[in-house]
């Protein structure tokens, strides 16, 4: 969606978990949409990585794809999407910050382009973004087609959309030089490369240099 050349055009980039929401939602999403046997097997196999993560010695950006693989490997696309959409419809609005929605609405009244840029998987965030009329840049699950069935491979098409990959994904979607002002909102170190693209940066809702 390369933008047309418009010197007055603005762009607003929002991280999702912890920025638009009150806290991490991806863990709860996985626990509520993953079959129990997968949770048990995944917890056993990944326990060393989970422990290292809790000790601060294994980054979220590496753990997240492992958790995602166990949750989605070989699951049917159609039935999984229905389950995910049902969870999202019931849960998502309960964790959205009023402040974030107010900011999104303000950018919309100004005619700015708006994108949620998240390491969460696309099937989880797509419905919410459509409902609020914002674009989505996120980790994307790969799909394998076999005859009439489509199943998730459990892997990402372009890797985990965090850290530098957030910035690269934004640059592949938007011609940043065409925007006169860019605002970016994040809450963790994973968001810093995205914030570096902006001339107005907000970290945990505080403007930073």
mmCIF file with all atom_site columns, C-alpha atoms in Angstrom:
data_model
loop_
_atom_site.group_PDB
_atom_site.id
_atom_site.type_symbol
_atom_site.label_atom_id
_atom_site.label_alt_id
_atom_site.label_comp_id
_atom_site.label_asym_id
_atom_site.label_entity_id
_atom_site.label_seq_id
_atom_site.pdbx_PDB_ins_code
_atom_site.Cartn_x
_atom_site.Cartn_y
_atom_site.Cartn_z
_atom_site.occupancy
_atom_site.B_iso_or_equiv
_atom_site.pdbx_formal_charge
_atom_site.auth_seq_id
_atom_site.auth_comp_id
_atom_site.auth_asym_id
_atom_site.auth_atom_id
_atom_site.pdbx_PDB_model_num
ATOM 1   C CA . UNK A 1 1   ? 0.000   0.000   0.000  1.00 0.00 ? 1   UNK A CA 1
ATOM 2   C CA . UNK A 1 2   ? 2.614   2.535   -1.069 1.00 0.00 ? 2   UNK A CA 1
ATOM 3   C CA . UNK A 1 3   ? 1.215   5.976   -0.356 1.00 0.00 ? 3   UNK A CA 1
ATOM 4   C CA . UNK A 1 4   ? 0.712   8.561   -3.053 1.00 0.00 ? 4   UNK A CA 1
ATOM 5   C CA . UNK A 1 5   ? 3.025   11.545  -2.848 1.00 0.00 ? 5   UNK A CA 1
ATOM 6   C CA . UNK A 1 6   ? 1.269   13.977  -0.503 1.00 0.00 ? 6   UNK A CA 1
ATOM 7   C CA . UNK A 1 7   ? 3.349   16.435  1.525  1.00 0.00 ? 7   UNK A CA 1
ATOM 8   C CA . UNK A 1 8   ? 0.540   16.892  4.071  1.00 0.00 ? 8   UNK A CA 1
ATOM 9   C CA . UNK A 1 9   ? -0.084  13.212  4.702  1.00 0.00 ? 9   UNK A CA 1
ATOM 10  C CA . UNK A 1 10  ? 0.430   11.801  8.193  1.00 0.00 ? 10  UNK A CA 1
ATOM 11  C CA . UNK A 1 11  ? 1.126   8.250   9.304  1.00 0.00 ? 11  UNK A CA 1
ATOM 12  C CA . UNK A 1 12  ? 0.422   6.767   12.753 1.00 0.00 ? 12  UNK A CA 1
ATOM 13  C CA . UNK A 1 13  ? 2.001   3.449   13.785 1.00 0.00 ? 13  UNK A CA 1
ATOM 14  C CA . UNK A 1 14  ? 0.757   1.588   16.862 1.00 0.00 ? 14  UNK A CA 1
ATOM 15  C CA . UNK A 1 15  ? 2.171   -1.457  18.599 1.00 0.00 ? 15  UNK A CA 1
ATOM 16  C CA . UNK A 1 16  ? -0.670  -3.617  19.928 1.00 0.00 ? 16  UNK A CA 1
ATOM 17  C CA . UNK A 1 17  ? 0.057   -5.528  23.163 1.00 0.00 ? 17  UNK A CA 1
ATOM 18  C CA . UNK A 1 18  ? 0.803   -3.151  26.010 1.00 0.00 ? 18  UNK A CA 1
ATOM 19  C CA . UNK A 1 19  ? 0.219   -0.072  23.851 1.00 0.00 ? 19  UNK A CA 1
ATOM 20  C CA . UNK A 1 20  ? -3.332  -0.401  22.577 1.00 0.00 ? 20  UNK A CA 1
ATOM 21  C CA . UNK A 1 21  ? -4.117  -3.012  25.243 1.00 0.00 ? 21  UNK A CA 1
ATOM 22  C CA . UNK A 1 22  ? -3.705  -2.965  29.010 1.00 0.00 ? 22  UNK A CA 1
ATOM 23  C CA . UNK A 1 23  ? -1.274  -5.906  28.963 1.00 0.00 ? 23  UNK A CA 1
ATOM 24  C CA . UNK A 1 24  ? 0.043   -8.849  26.961 1.00 0.00 ? 24  UNK A CA 1
ATOM 25  C CA . UNK A 1 25  ? -2.854  -10.602 25.238 1.00 0.00 ? 25  UNK A CA 1
ATOM 26  C CA . UNK A 1 26  ? -1.031  -13.124 23.067 1.00 0.00 ? 26  UNK A CA 1
ATOM 27  C CA . UNK A 1 27  ? -0.480  -15.643 25.859 1.00 0.00 ? 27  UNK A CA 1
ATOM 28  C CA . UNK A 1 28  ? -4.163  -15.575 26.802 1.00 0.00 ? 28  UNK A CA 1
ATOM 29  C CA . UNK A 1 29  ? -5.081  -15.857 23.135 1.00 0.00 ? 29  UNK A CA 1
ATOM 30  C CA . UNK A 1 30  ? -2.962  -19.004 22.734 1.00 0.00 ? 30  UNK A CA 1
ATOM 31  C CA . UNK A 1 31  ? -4.264  -20.593 25.935 1.00 0.00 ? 31  UNK A CA 1
ATOM 32  C CA . UNK A 1 32  ? -7.886  -20.004 24.934 1.00 0.00 ? 32  UNK A CA 1
ATOM 33  C CA . UNK A 1 33  ? -7.695  -21.060 21.291 1.00 0.00 ? 33  UNK A CA 1
ATOM 34  C CA . UNK A 1 34  ? -5.249  -23.986 21.437 1.00 0.00 ? 34  UNK A CA 1
ATOM 35  C CA . UNK A 1 35  ? -6.441  -27.571 22.073 1.00 0.00 ? 35  UNK A CA 1
ATOM 36  C CA . UNK A 1 36  ? -5.496  -28.794 25.555 1.00 0.00 ? 36  UNK A CA 1
ATOM 37  C CA . UNK A 1 37  ? -3.273  -31.623 24.341 1.00 0.00 ? 37  UNK A CA 1
ATOM 38  C CA . UNK A 1 38  ? -1.190  -29.133 22.355 1.00 0.00 ? 38  UNK A CA 1
ATOM 39  C CA . UNK A 1 39  ? -0.816  -26.903 25.400 1.00 0.00 ? 39  UNK A CA 1
ATOM 40  C CA . UNK A 1 40  ? 0.371   -29.846 27.515 1.00 0.00 ? 40  UNK A CA 1
ATOM 41  C CA . UNK A 1 41  ? 2.833   -31.139 24.913 1.00 0.00 ? 41  UNK A CA 1
ATOM 42  C CA . UNK A 1 42  ? 4.070   -27.649 24.134 1.00 0.00 ? 42  UNK A CA 1
ATOM 43  C CA . UNK A 1 43  ? 4.595   -26.827 27.808 1.00 0.00 ? 43  UNK A CA 1
ATOM 44  C CA . UNK A 1 44  ? 6.654   -29.988 28.277 1.00 0.00 ? 44  UNK A CA 1
ATOM 45  C CA . UNK A 1 45  ? 8.777   -29.597 25.159 1.00 0.00 ? 45  UNK A CA 1
ATOM 46  C CA . UNK A 1 46  ? 9.291   -25.861 25.543 1.00 0.00 ? 46  UNK A CA 1
ATOM 47  C CA . UNK A 1 47  ? 9.732   -25.782 29.330 1.00 0.00 ? 47  UNK A CA 1
ATOM 48  C CA . UNK A 1 48  ? 13.505  -25.075 29.137 1.00 0.00 ? 48  UNK A CA 1
ATOM 49  C CA . UNK A 1 49  ? 12.894  -22.084 26.850 1.00 0.00 ? 49  UNK A CA 1
ATOM 50  C CA . UNK A 1 50  ? 9.982   -20.840 28.969 1.00 0.00 ? 50  UNK A CA 1
ATOM 51  C CA . UNK A 1 51  ? 12.126  -21.036 32.113 1.00 0.00 ? 51  UNK A CA 1
ATOM 52  C CA . UNK A 1 52  ? 14.993  -19.185 30.444 1.00 0.00 ? 52  UNK A CA 1
ATOM 53  C CA . UNK A 1 53  ? 12.531  -16.545 29.271 1.00 0.00 ? 53  UNK A CA 1
ATOM 54  C CA . UNK A 1 54  ? 11.206  -16.045 32.802 1.00 0.00 ? 54  UNK A CA 1
ATOM 55  C CA . UNK A 1 55  ? 14.814  -15.624 33.947 1.00 0.00 ? 55  UNK A CA 1
ATOM 56  C CA . UNK A 1 56  ? 15.362  -12.982 31.287 1.00 0.00 ? 56  UNK A CA 1
ATOM 57  C CA . UNK A 1 57  ? 17.807  -15.109 29.324 1.00 0.00 ? 57  UNK A CA 1
ATOM 58  C CA . UNK A 1 58  ? 15.694  -16.015 26.298 1.00 0.00 ? 58  UNK A CA 1
ATOM 59  C CA . UNK A 1 59  ? 14.026  -13.215 24.328 1.00 0.00 ? 59  UNK A CA 1
ATOM 60  C CA . UNK A 1 60  ? 10.319  -13.040 23.629 1.00 0.00 ? 60  UNK A CA 1
ATOM 61  C CA . UNK A 1 61  ? 11.035  -12.682 19.914 1.00 0.00 ? 61  UNK A CA 1
ATOM 62  C CA . UNK A 1 62  ? 12.532  -16.194 19.910 1.00 0.00 ? 62  UNK A CA 1
ATOM 63  C CA . UNK A 1 63  ? 10.034  -17.838 22.256 1.00 0.00 ? 63  UNK A CA 1
ATOM 64  C CA . UNK A 1 64  ? 6.938   -16.507 20.498 1.00 0.00 ? 64  UNK A CA 1
ATOM 65  C CA . UNK A 1 65  ? 7.490   -18.420 17.213 1.00 0.00 ? 65  UNK A CA 1
ATOM 66  C CA . UNK A 1 66  ? 8.030   -21.664 19.152 1.00 0.00 ? 66  UNK A CA 1
ATOM 67  C CA . UNK A 1 67  ? 4.764   -21.218 21.048 1.00 0.00 ? 67  UNK A CA 1
ATOM 68  C CA . UNK A 1 68  ? 2.977   -20.317 17.834 1.00 0.00 ? 68  UNK A CA 1
ATOM 69  C CA . UNK A 1 69  ? 4.244   -23.444 16.088 1.00 0.00 ? 69  UNK A CA 1
ATOM 70  C CA . UNK A 1 70  ? 2.831   -25.752 18.758 1.00 0.00 ? 70  UNK A CA 1
ATOM 71  C CA . UNK A 1 71  ? -0.466  -23.870 18.728 1.00 0.00 ? 71  UNK A CA 1
ATOM 72  C CA . UNK A 1 72  ? -1.060  -23.863 14.972 1.00 0.00 ? 72  UNK A CA 1
ATOM 73  C CA . UNK A 1 73  ? 0.900   -26.653 13.283 1.00 0.00 ? 73  UNK A CA 1
ATOM 74  C CA . UNK A 1 74  ? -1.370  -28.634 10.935 1.00 0.00 ? 74  UNK A CA 1
ATOM 75  C CA . UNK A 1 75  ? -4.569  -26.990 12.174 1.00 0.00 ? 75  UNK A CA 1
ATOM 76  C CA . UNK A 1 76  ? -7.321  -26.400 9.610  1.00 0.00 ? 76  UNK A CA 1
ATOM 77  C CA . UNK A 1 77  ? -7.517  -22.790 8.516  1.00 0.00 ? 77  UNK A CA 1
ATOM 78  C CA . UNK A 1 78  ? -11.315 -22.416 8.338  1.00 0.00 ? 78  UNK A CA 1
ATOM 79  C CA . UNK A 1 79  ? -12.180 -23.918 11.730 1.00 0.00 ? 79  UNK A CA 1
ATOM 80  C CA . UNK A 1 80  ? -9.239  -22.206 13.439 1.00 0.00 ? 80  UNK A CA 1
ATOM 81  C CA . UNK A 1 81  ? -10.260 -18.806 12.097 1.00 0.00 ? 81  UNK A CA 1
ATOM 82  C CA . UNK A 1 82  ? -13.799 -19.291 13.396 1.00 0.00 ? 82  UNK A CA 1
ATOM 83  C CA . UNK A 1 83  ? -12.481 -20.152 16.852 1.00 0.00 ? 83  UNK A CA 1
ATOM 84  C CA . UNK A 1 84  ? -10.057 -17.233 16.858 1.00 0.00 ? 84  UNK A CA 1
ATOM 85  C CA . UNK A 1 85  ? -12.721 -14.761 15.710 1.00 0.00 ? 85  UNK A CA 1
ATOM 86  C CA . UNK A 1 86  ? -15.110 -15.945 18.426 1.00 0.00 ? 86  UNK A CA 1
ATOM 87  C CA . UNK A 1 87  ? -12.444 -15.459 21.090 1.00 0.00 ? 87  UNK A CA 1
ATOM 88  C CA . UNK A 1 88  ? -11.446 -12.066 19.724 1.00 0.00 ? 88  UNK A CA 1
ATOM 89  C CA . UNK A 1 89  ? -15.048 -10.819 19.645 1.00 0.00 ? 89  UNK A CA 1
ATOM 90  C CA . UNK A 1 90  ? -15.628 -11.792 23.285 1.00 0.00 ? 90  UNK A CA 1
ATOM 91  C CA . UNK A 1 91  ? -12.260 -10.818 24.743 1.00 0.00 ? 91  UNK A CA 1
ATOM 92  C CA . UNK A 1 92  ? -10.590 -8.030  22.829 1.00 0.00 ? 92  UNK A CA 1
ATOM 93  C CA . UNK A 1 93  ? -12.683 -5.020  23.808 1.00 0.00 ? 93  UNK A CA 1
ATOM 94  C CA . UNK A 1 94  ? -12.216 -5.807  27.515 1.00 0.00 ? 94  UNK A CA 1
ATOM 95  C CA . UNK A 1 95  ? -8.476  -5.062  27.328 1.00 0.00 ? 95  UNK A CA 1
ATOM 96  C CA . UNK A 1 96  ? -8.399  -2.055  24.994 1.00 0.00 ? 96  UNK A CA 1
ATOM 97  C CA . UNK A 1 97  ? -7.168  1.205   26.504 1.00 0.00 ? 97  UNK A CA 1
ATOM 98  C CA . UNK A 1 98  ? -9.591  4.101   26.121 1.00 0.00 ? 98  UNK A CA 1
ATOM 99  C CA . UNK A 1 99  ? -6.583  6.342   25.644 1.00 0.00 ? 99  UNK A CA 1
ATOM 100 C CA . UNK A 1 100 ? -5.422  4.296   22.670 1.00 0.00 ? 100 UNK A CA 1
ATOM 101 C CA . UNK A 1 101 ? -8.826  4.367   20.986 1.00 0.00 ? 101 UNK A CA 1
ATOM 102 C CA . UNK A 1 102 ? -9.042  8.115   21.530 1.00 0.00 ? 102 UNK A CA 1
ATOM 103 C CA . UNK A 1 103 ? -5.643  8.574   19.881 1.00 0.00 ? 103 UNK A CA 1
ATOM 104 C CA . UNK A 1 104 ? -6.595  6.347   16.951 1.00 0.00 ? 104 UNK A CA 1
ATOM 105 C CA . UNK A 1 105 ? -9.839  8.283   16.472 1.00 0.00 ? 105 UNK A CA 1
ATOM 106 C CA . UNK A 1 106 ? -7.943  11.579  16.520 1.00 0.00 ? 106 UNK A CA 1
ATOM 107 C CA . UNK A 1 107 ? -5.589  10.417  13.786 1.00 0.00 ? 107 UNK A CA 1
ATOM 108 C CA . UNK A 1 108 ? -8.592  9.292   11.747 1.00 0.00 ? 108 UNK A CA 1
ATOM 109 C CA . UNK A 1 109 ? -10.217 12.723  12.041 1.00 0.00 ? 109 UNK A CA 1
ATOM 110 C CA . UNK A 1 110 ? -6.969  14.222  10.732 1.00 0.00 ? 110 UNK A CA 1
ATOM 111 C CA . UNK A 1 111 ? -7.060  11.962  7.687  1.00 0.00 ? 111 UNK A CA 1
ATOM 112 C CA . UNK A 1 112 ? -3.883  10.116  8.670  1.00 0.00 ? 112 UNK A CA 1
ATOM 113 C CA . UNK A 1 113 ? -2.956  6.621   7.555  1.00 0.00 ? 113 UNK A CA 1
ATOM 114 C CA . UNK A 1 114 ? -3.022  4.295   10.586 1.00 0.00 ? 114 UNK A CA 1
ATOM 115 C CA . UNK A 1 115 ? -1.449  0.886   11.038 1.00 0.00 ? 115 UNK A CA 1
ATOM 116 C CA . UNK A 1 116 ? -1.224  -1.559  13.904 1.00 0.00 ? 116 UNK A CA 1
ATOM 117 C CA . UNK A 1 117 ? 2.258   -3.082  13.768 1.00 0.00 ? 117 UNK A CA 1
ATOM 118 C CA . UNK A 1 118 ? 2.489   -6.195  15.908 1.00 0.00 ? 118 UNK A CA 1
ATOM 119 C CA . UNK A 1 119 ? 4.407   -9.412  16.436 1.00 0.00 ? 119 UNK A CA 1
ATOM 120 C CA . UNK A 1 120 ? 1.080   -11.135 17.135 1.00 0.00 ? 120 UNK A CA 1
ATOM 121 C CA . UNK A 1 121 ? -0.233  -13.323 14.317 1.00 0.00 ? 121 UNK A CA 1
ATOM 122 C CA . UNK A 1 122 ? -2.456  -11.847 11.647 1.00 0.00 ? 122 UNK A CA 1
ATOM 123 C CA . UNK A 1 123 ? -5.483  -14.097 12.234 1.00 0.00 ? 123 UNK A CA 1
ATOM 124 C CA . UNK A 1 124 ? -5.762  -12.807 15.802 1.00 0.00 ? 124 UNK A CA 1
ATOM 125 C CA . UNK A 1 125 ? -5.685  -9.091  14.984 1.00 0.00 ? 125 UNK A CA 1
ATOM 126 C CA . UNK A 1 126 ? -7.279  -8.881  11.537 1.00 0.00 ? 126 UNK A CA 1
ATOM 127 C CA . UNK A 1 127 ? -10.908 -8.707  12.690 1.00 0.00 ? 127 UNK A CA 1
ATOM 128 C CA . UNK A 1 128 ? -10.206 -6.010  15.301 1.00 0.00 ? 128 UNK A CA 1
ATOM 129 C CA . UNK A 1 129 ? -8.300  -3.901  12.780 1.00 0.00 ? 129 UNK A CA 1
ATOM 130 C CA . UNK A 1 130 ? -11.076 -4.195  10.199 1.00 0.00 ? 130 UNK A CA 1
ATOM 131 C CA . UNK A 1 131 ? -13.654 -3.170  12.791 1.00 0.00 ? 131 UNK A CA 1
ATOM 132 C CA . UNK A 1 132 ? -11.684 -0.055  13.684 1.00 0.00 ? 132 UNK A CA 1
ATOM 133 C CA . UNK A 1 133 ? -10.695 0.716   10.085 1.00 0.00 ? 133 UNK A CA 1
ATOM 134 C CA . UNK A 1 134 ? -6.944  0.566   10.563 1.00 0.00 ? 134 UNK A CA 1
ATOM 135 C CA . UNK A 1 135 ? -4.326  -1.291  8.559  1.00 0.00 ? 135 UNK A CA 1
ATOM 136 C CA . UNK A 1 136 ? -2.452  -4.286  9.951  1.00 0.00 ? 136 UNK A CA 1
ATOM 137 C CA . UNK A 1 137 ? 1.209   -5.232  9.704  1.00 0.00 ? 137 UNK A CA 1
ATOM 138 C CA . UNK A 1 138 ? 1.980   -8.337  11.749 1.00 0.00 ? 138 UNK A CA 1
ATOM 139 C CA . UNK A 1 139 ? 3.510   -11.781 11.890 1.00 0.00 ? 139 UNK A CA 1
ATOM 140 C CA . UNK A 1 140 ? 1.732   -13.864 9.263  1.00 0.00 ? 140 UNK A CA 1
ATOM 141 C CA . UNK A 1 141 ? 1.066   -17.576 9.503  1.00 0.00 ? 141 UNK A CA 1
ATOM 142 C CA . UNK A 1 142 ? 2.021   -19.686 6.501  1.00 0.00 ? 142 UNK A CA 1
ATOM 143 C CA . UNK A 1 143 ? -0.684  -21.880 4.965  1.00 0.00 ? 143 UNK A CA 1
ATOM 144 C CA . UNK A 1 144 ? -0.262  -25.199 3.181  1.00 0.00 ? 144 UNK A CA 1
ATOM 145 C CA . UNK A 1 145 ? -2.895  -26.154 0.621  1.00 0.00 ? 145 UNK A CA 1
ATOM 146 C CA . UNK A 1 146 ? -3.721  -29.812 0.034  1.00 0.00 ? 146 UNK A CA 1
ATOM 147 C CA . UNK A 1 147 ? -6.626  -30.545 -2.282 1.00 0.00 ? 147 UNK A CA 1
ATOM 148 C CA . UNK A 1 148 ? -9.619  -28.819 -0.694 1.00 0.00 ? 148 UNK A CA 1
ATOM 149 C CA . UNK A 1 149 ? -8.039  -28.409 2.730  1.00 0.00 ? 149 UNK A CA 1
ATOM 150 C CA . UNK A 1 150 ? -5.904  -25.543 3.959  1.00 0.00 ? 150 UNK A CA 1
ATOM 151 C CA . UNK A 1 151 ? -3.812  -26.017 7.070  1.00 0.00 ? 151 UNK A CA 1
ATOM 152 C CA . UNK A 1 152 ? -1.422  -23.788 8.942  1.00 0.00 ? 152 UNK A CA 1
ATOM 153 C CA . UNK A 1 153 ? 2.205   -24.876 8.936  1.00 0.00 ? 153 UNK A CA 1
ATOM 154 C CA . UNK A 1 154 ? 2.785   -23.229 12.317 1.00 0.00 ? 154 UNK A CA 1
ATOM 155 C CA . UNK A 1 155 ? 5.586   -21.148 10.818 1.00 0.00 ? 155 UNK A CA 1
ATOM 156 C CA . UNK A 1 156 ? 5.706   -17.483 9.866  1.00 0.00 ? 156 UNK A CA 1
ATOM 157 C CA . UNK A 1 157 ? 5.909   -16.336 6.263  1.00 0.00 ? 157 UNK A CA 1
ATOM 158 C CA . UNK A 1 158 ? 8.377   -13.542 6.989  1.00 0.00 ? 158 UNK A CA 1
ATOM 159 C CA . UNK A 1 159 ? 9.536   -14.207 10.526 1.00 0.00 ? 159 UNK A CA 1
ATOM 160 C CA . UNK A 1 160 ? 8.505   -12.640 13.821 1.00 0.00 ? 160 UNK A CA 1
ATOM 161 C CA . UNK A 1 161 ? 7.382   -9.049  13.218 1.00 0.00 ? 161 UNK A CA 1
ATOM 162 C CA . UNK A 1 162 ? 9.376   -7.474  16.040 1.00 0.00 ? 162 UNK A CA 1
ATOM 163 C CA . UNK A 1 163 ? 12.525  -5.420  16.517 1.00 0.00 ? 163 UNK A CA 1
ATOM 164 C CA . UNK A 1 164 ? 14.175  -4.562  13.178 1.00 0.00 ? 164 UNK A CA 1
ATOM 165 C CA . UNK A 1 165 ? 11.627  -6.613  11.256 1.00 0.00 ? 165 UNK A CA 1
ATOM 166 C CA . UNK A 1 166 ? 8.920   -4.220  12.411 1.00 0.00 ? 166 UNK A CA 1
ATOM 167 C CA . UNK A 1 167 ? 10.753  -1.335  10.795 1.00 0.00 ? 167 UNK A CA 1
ATOM 168 C CA . UNK A 1 168 ? 11.464  -3.319  7.625  1.00 0.00 ? 168 UNK A CA 1
ATOM 169 C CA . UNK A 1 169 ? 7.825   -4.396  7.316  1.00 0.00 ? 169 UNK A CA 1
ATOM 170 C CA . UNK A 1 170 ? 6.674   -0.786  7.662  1.00 0.00 ? 170 UNK A CA 1
ATOM 171 C CA . UNK A 1 171 ? 9.147   0.386   5.033  1.00 0.00 ? 171 UNK A CA 1
ATOM 172 C CA . UNK A 1 172 ? 7.981   -2.311  2.628  1.00 0.00 ? 172 UNK A CA 1
ATOM 173 C CA . UNK A 1 173 ? 4.361   -1.136  2.983  1.00 0.00 ? 173 UNK A CA 1
ATOM 174 C CA . UNK A 1 174 ? 4.796   2.626   3.111  1.00 0.00 ? 174 UNK A CA 1
ATOM 175 C CA . UNK A 1 175 ? 6.962   5.099   1.213  1.00 0.00 ? 175 UNK A CA 1
ATOM 176 C CA . UNK A 1 176 ? 7.941   7.021   4.340  1.00 0.00 ? 176 UNK A CA 1
ATOM 177 C CA . UNK A 1 177 ? 9.411   9.952   2.427  1.00 0.00 ? 177 UNK A CA 1
ATOM 178 C CA . UNK A 1 178 ? 5.894   10.765  1.215  1.00 0.00 ? 178 UNK A CA 1
ATOM 179 C CA . UNK A 1 179 ? 4.691   11.552  4.748  1.00 0.00 ? 179 UNK A CA 1
ATOM 180 C CA . UNK A 1 180 ? 5.203   14.963  6.291  1.00 0.00 ? 180 UNK A CA 1
ATOM 181 C CA . UNK A 1 181 ? 4.814   13.609  9.829  1.00 0.00 ? 181 UNK A CA 1
ATOM 182 C CA . UNK A 1 182 ? 4.996   10.135  11.324 1.00 0.00 ? 182 UNK A CA 1
ATOM 183 C CA . UNK A 1 183 ? 3.869   9.222   14.850 1.00 0.00 ? 183 UNK A CA 1
ATOM 184 C CA . UNK A 1 184 ? 4.791   5.891   16.435 1.00 0.00 ? 184 UNK A CA 1
ATOM 185 C CA . UNK A 1 185 ? 3.594   4.354   19.703 1.00 0.00 ? 185 UNK A CA 1
ATOM 186 C CA . UNK A 1 186 ? 5.251   1.454   21.521 1.00 0.00 ? 186 UNK A CA 1
ATOM 187 C CA . UNK A 1 187 ? 5.965   0.067   24.969 1.00 0.00 ? 187 UNK A CA 1
ATOM 188 C CA . UNK A 1 188 ? 8.962   -2.324  24.807 1.00 0.00 ? 188 UNK A CA 1
ATOM 189 C CA . UNK A 1 189 ? 12.449  -2.484  23.354 1.00 0.00 ? 189 UNK A CA 1
ATOM 190 C CA . UNK A 1 190 ? 11.016  -4.544  20.484 1.00 0.00 ? 190 UNK A CA 1
ATOM 191 C CA . UNK A 1 191 ? 9.300   -1.349  19.323 1.00 0.00 ? 191 UNK A CA 1
ATOM 192 C CA . UNK A 1 192 ? 12.352  0.909   19.278 1.00 0.00 ? 192 UNK A CA 1
ATOM 193 C CA . UNK A 1 193 ? 13.273  0.334   15.594 1.00 0.00 ? 193 UNK A CA 1
ATOM 194 C CA . UNK A 1 194 ? 9.708   1.332   14.677 1.00 0.00 ? 194 UNK A CA 1
ATOM 195 C CA . UNK A 1 195 ? 9.881   4.419   16.864 1.00 0.00 ? 195 UNK A CA 1
ATOM 196 C CA . UNK A 1 196 ? 13.144  5.383   15.169 1.00 0.00 ? 196 UNK A CA 1
ATOM 197 C CA . UNK A 1 197 ? 11.227  5.850   11.901 1.00 0.00 ? 197 UNK A CA 1
ATOM 198 C CA . UNK A 1 198 ? 8.980   8.536   13.405 1.00 0.00 ? 198 UNK A CA 1
ATOM 199 C CA . UNK A 1 199 ? 9.427   12.231  14.062 1.00 0.00 ? 199 UNK A CA 1
ATOM 200 C CA . UNK A 1 200 ? 7.031   11.923  17.020 1.00 0.00 ? 200 UNK A CA 1
ATOM 201 C CA . UNK A 1 201 ? 7.727   8.935   19.242 1.00 0.00 ? 201 UNK A CA 1
ATOM 202 C CA . UNK A 1 202 ? 5.698   7.748   22.231 1.00 0.00 ? 202 UNK A CA 1
ATOM 203 C CA . UNK A 1 203 ? 7.084   5.094   24.564 1.00 0.00 ? 203 UNK A CA 1
ATOM 204 C CA . UNK A 1 204 ? 4.580   3.852   27.145 1.00 0.00 ? 204 UNK A CA 1
ATOM 205 C CA . UNK A 1 205 ? 2.488   6.891   26.209 1.00 0.00 ? 205 UNK A CA 1
ATOM 206 C CA . UNK A 1 206 ? 5.255   9.363   27.063 1.00 0.00 ? 206 UNK A CA 1
ATOM 207 C CA . UNK A 1 207 ? 6.789   11.383  24.235 1.00 0.00 ? 207 UNK A CA 1
ATOM 208 C CA . UNK A 1 208 ? 10.518  10.727  23.858 1.00 0.00 ? 208 UNK A CA 1
ATOM 209 C CA . UNK A 1 209 ? 13.244  12.344  21.801 1.00 0.00 ? 209 UNK A CA 1
#
